[in-house]
Amino acid sequence: MDGNLFAGIGSMGLEGISGLNLYGDTKDSEAAQEKVQTPEDIEREMLFEKSYECPCCFSTFKNHSLRTGKAKLASVDLDLHQKFDNIEPLKYDVVSCPHCGFSAVTRFFTPMTPTQRKTTLQMLRQGYIPQDEPEGIYDYEYAVSRYKLALACDVAKNAKASEKAYTCLRAGWMCRTYKEELQHAAKPEPAKVVQVKLLENEFLKNAYEGFIVALGKESFPMCGMDEGTVNYLIAALAFEQGHYEMSSKMISTILSSSGANPRMKERARDLKEEVLSAMKNCPNP
Ligand SMILES: [Zn+2]
């Protein structure tokens, strides 16, 4: 006997396993195969190609989209931005037609009125260059440009204030993740961090102003959010931007509302502590 238990198994068609090690640790070889996965590979695995029909030019196309249930929630920021392990889903929350350029956050990629279509096409025909959907994951710069295009389309189609605010909110939140990744990058780029931070602030400032306008003339639910959630969001954005009086006012509204959900009231109480502490340190912002 030649000492190899599996020698000769080739006669059963399994020549490839004749060198199998009986007590070898198969986990090692599995681990060796798994560890070659890059962060890009992990992100790519969470995506699929979703089909859409453009409400503006009626072409059909595919965009990357996040697979349901693939992203694992890690934490929630003060202003309700949800952070996930290994991916920032907001990178994929703008649907963009590669033919005419019409773009919108997924929630508002919906049928348009003839007038909205006309004014949007007028804007896009000023020079939109048809794009190819990237093979791999979206990088942040590309994702930011998709949000800017979505916002320009919101303006062109005369979208409601809440819709424009919602686009700004998600763009600002995504820029925050972009900024944080730059801050932790192996190769520091301080000037780029400052640039992205300014963009985050600008988007969130416009989100704040847009939701205040919407509060005065729109009804609830607003962008899928109930009154308590929108009030809390405004309070948190106001706090982040140093508008402490406005933040306090919105917190009082939530705490005195009988309809606000208990979780949002709890968040409002926590935010109140932060606002009081900030006001103490900076009485005249
Ligand atoms: Zn289109």
XYZ file of C-alpha atoms and ligand atoms in Angstrom:
286
model
C 0.000 0.000 0.000
C 1.368 3.439 -0.835
C 0.121 5.195 2.313
C -2.316 7.510 0.579
C -5.836 6.519 1.606
C -7.322 8.335 -1.363
C -4.941 7.021 -4.038
C -6.870 5.313 -6.812
C -10.097 7.205 -6.176
C -9.558 8.634 -9.646
C -11.205 5.491 -10.979
C -14.429 6.878 -9.503
C -13.897 10.175 -11.251
C -12.414 12.003 -8.260
C -8.759 12.214 -9.288
C -8.631 15.806 -7.982
C -9.026 14.759 -4.309
C -6.467 11.906 -4.317
C -4.031 14.120 -2.355
C -6.594 14.974 0.374
C -5.139 15.360 3.887
C -7.396 13.329 6.261
C -6.814 15.387 9.430
C -5.767 18.674 7.825
C -7.623 21.797 8.990
C -10.029 22.693 6.228
C -10.829 25.979 8.005
C -7.335 27.257 7.160
C -7.848 26.767 3.476
C -11.343 28.322 3.654
C -9.939 31.294 5.569
C -7.169 31.677 3.019
C -9.809 31.898 0.301
C -12.008 34.311 2.276
C -9.349 36.773 3.308
C -8.649 37.884 -0.242
C -12.008 39.751 -0.204
C -11.473 43.500 -0.344
C -13.913 46.076 1.132
C -15.015 46.706 -2.469
C -15.812 42.986 -2.892
C -17.911 43.014 0.292
C -19.812 46.114 -0.852
C -20.322 44.695 -4.357
C -21.828 41.508 -2.906
C -24.535 43.575 -1.200
C -25.684 45.048 -4.518
C -27.758 43.875 -7.450
C -28.849 45.367 -10.757
C -32.339 46.788 -10.476
C -34.424 47.664 -13.538
C -36.245 50.985 -13.857
C -38.331 52.847 -16.404
C -37.491 56.541 -16.623
C -40.563 58.737 -15.962
C -38.947 61.466 -18.042
C -37.721 59.794 -21.304
C -39.436 56.383 -20.783
C -36.213 54.408 -21.454
C -35.537 51.303 -19.399
C -32.209 50.922 -17.652
C -30.468 49.316 -14.680
C -28.783 50.885 -11.658
C -26.929 49.315 -8.749
C -29.263 48.821 -5.803
C -28.805 47.487 -2.282
C -30.084 43.945 -1.624
C -32.794 43.999 1.038
C -31.581 42.939 4.458
C -27.902 42.753 3.451
C -26.669 45.813 5.348
C -26.275 45.499 9.126
C -27.221 48.560 11.181
C -24.325 49.661 13.410
C -25.530 52.914 15.006
C -27.769 55.980 14.604
C -26.465 59.558 14.699
C -28.150 62.334 16.688
C -29.921 63.520 13.522
C -31.230 60.008 12.685
C -28.573 59.153 10.084
C -28.256 55.365 10.168
C -24.749 53.925 9.939
C -24.216 50.414 8.568
C -21.291 47.984 8.667
C -19.189 47.832 5.481
C -21.437 50.035 3.356
C -23.060 53.465 3.137
C -26.398 52.548 1.486
C -27.067 56.214 0.682
C -24.464 55.968 -2.104
C -27.083 53.915 -3.954
C -30.175 55.922 -3.043
C -30.258 58.090 -6.160
C -31.761 56.516 -9.273
C -30.284 58.097 -12.386
C -31.401 57.491 -15.971
C -28.227 57.066 -18.043
C -30.042 58.164 -21.212
C -31.630 61.538 -20.380
C -30.041 62.159 -16.952
C -33.269 62.396 -14.948
C -32.328 61.581 -11.355
C -34.116 61.459 -8.030
C -33.763 59.774 -4.662
C -35.426 56.337 -4.871
C -38.515 57.461 -2.927
C -39.249 60.169 -5.508
C -38.292 58.364 -8.717
C -41.986 58.356 -9.611
C -44.280 59.396 -12.488
C -44.203 63.085 -13.382
C -46.796 65.525 -14.688
C -46.390 66.636 -18.338
C -45.273 70.076 -17.117
C -42.636 68.597 -14.796
C -41.379 66.422 -17.639
C -41.140 69.385 -19.986
C -39.220 71.636 -17.583
C -36.904 68.783 -16.509
C -36.052 67.844 -20.104
C -35.427 71.517 -20.877
C -32.840 71.626 -18.093
C -31.218 68.282 -18.994
C -30.979 69.139 -22.696
C -28.664 71.985 -21.803
C -25.805 69.519 -21.865
C -26.308 66.219 -20.031
C -23.849 63.637 -21.383
C -25.242 60.052 -21.342
C -23.382 57.939 -18.787
C -22.463 54.253 -18.546
C -23.424 52.548 -15.288
C -20.115 51.728 -13.502
C -19.256 48.018 -13.378
C -17.966 48.180 -9.809
C -19.141 50.019 -6.695
C -19.892 53.766 -6.795
C -17.125 55.899 -5.357
C -18.184 58.842 -3.193
C -17.337 61.512 -5.769
C -19.588 59.794 -8.293
C -22.342 59.350 -5.686
C -22.121 63.061 -4.764
C -22.517 64.017 -8.441
C -25.661 61.845 -8.632
C -27.161 63.709 -5.631
C -26.330 67.069 -7.254
C -28.057 65.956 -10.444
C -31.070 64.722 -8.429
C -31.291 68.083 -6.664
C -31.069 69.968 -9.974
C -33.929 67.774 -11.276
C -35.943 68.483 -8.080
C -35.603 72.196 -8.841
C -36.367 71.758 -12.563
C -39.545 69.784 -11.862
C -40.589 72.239 -9.142
C -40.671 69.525 -6.461
C -42.183 70.188 -3.034
C -39.902 71.805 -0.427
C -39.908 68.561 1.595
C -38.650 66.563 -1.412
C -35.759 68.953 -2.018
C -34.993 68.963 1.705
C -35.038 65.146 1.756
C -32.556 64.980 -1.160
C -30.284 67.472 0.657
C -30.604 65.531 3.922
C -29.509 62.241 2.385
C -26.699 63.902 0.414
C -25.464 65.606 3.597
C -25.582 62.351 5.566
C -23.662 60.533 2.830
C -21.022 63.297 2.788
C -20.607 62.767 6.536
C -19.745 59.087 5.977
C -17.432 60.115 3.104
C -15.707 62.620 5.405
C -15.337 60.040 8.184
C -13.797 57.521 5.785
C -11.332 60.172 4.592
C -10.467 60.956 8.218
C -9.606 57.303 8.834
C -7.826 56.718 5.519
C -4.255 55.406 5.576
C -3.198 58.311 3.379
C -4.431 61.588 4.964
C -5.965 64.236 2.717
C -6.752 67.155 5.087
C -7.779 69.557 2.306
C -10.235 66.999 0.935
C -11.695 66.423 4.432
C -12.359 70.181 4.746
C -13.951 70.291 1.297
C -16.290 67.361 2.025
C -17.151 68.751 5.487
C -18.206 72.047 3.847
C -20.364 70.130 1.388
C -21.957 68.122 4.240
C -22.759 71.388 6.080
C -24.175 73.012 2.959
C -26.471 70.079 2.180
C -27.666 69.820 5.807
C -28.225 73.596 6.046
C -30.456 73.389 2.964
C -32.232 70.325 4.375
C -32.964 72.250 7.590
C -34.278 75.316 5.736
C -36.345 73.159 3.358
C -38.063 71.213 6.142
C -38.943 74.478 7.926
C -40.566 75.780 4.721
C -42.362 72.425 4.294
C -43.600 72.525 7.897
C -45.502 75.742 7.096
C -47.310 74.480 4.022
C -47.283 70.686 3.688
C -49.122 67.930 5.511
C -47.954 64.695 7.159
C -46.630 62.126 6.567
C -43.799 64.058 4.936
C -41.305 61.954 2.898
C -42.630 58.935 4.818
C -42.016 60.582 8.207
C -44.671 61.410 10.786
C -44.942 64.819 12.476
C -42.915 63.843 15.555
C -40.041 62.526 13.412
C -39.916 65.643 11.215
C -40.046 67.900 14.292
C -37.221 65.913 15.886
C -35.174 66.029 12.689
C -35.533 69.821 12.516
C -34.571 70.080 16.201
C -31.436 67.965 15.638
C -30.392 69.793 12.449
C -30.977 73.135 14.224
C -28.775 71.989 17.109
C -25.982 70.841 14.775
C -26.038 74.221 13.054
C -25.994 76.211 16.299
C -29.637 77.378 16.189
C -30.232 76.456 19.817
C -33.419 78.527 20.308
C -35.073 76.844 17.338
C -33.894 73.453 18.540
C -35.401 74.074 22.023
C -38.665 75.223 20.490
C -39.004 72.055 18.388
C -38.069 69.836 21.361
C -40.816 71.477 23.464
C -43.314 70.837 20.652
C -42.410 67.121 20.614
C -42.443 66.726 24.399
C -45.836 68.424 24.744
C -47.417 66.485 21.882
C -49.725 63.663 22.914
C -49.348 62.013 19.493
C -45.539 61.827 19.289
C -44.180 58.305 19.558
C -42.422 57.428 22.838
C -39.077 56.612 21.146
C -38.983 60.036 19.510
C -39.849 61.664 22.842
C -36.962 59.778 24.414
C -34.613 61.049 21.706
C -35.963 64.573 22.203
C -35.200 64.376 25.954
C -31.600 63.302 25.190
C -31.234 66.093 22.646
C -32.606 68.594 25.173
C -29.681 67.768 27.495
C -27.231 68.412 24.653
C -28.881 71.714 23.744
C -28.913 72.940 27.370
C -25.263 72.047 27.771
C -24.324 73.812 24.507
C -26.309 76.927 25.515
C -24.499 77.025 28.841
C -21.131 76.931 27.094
C -22.141 79.344 24.378
C -24.995 81.571 25.660
C -25.050 83.823 22.568
C -24.522 81.632 19.517
Zn -34.493 59.137 -18.911
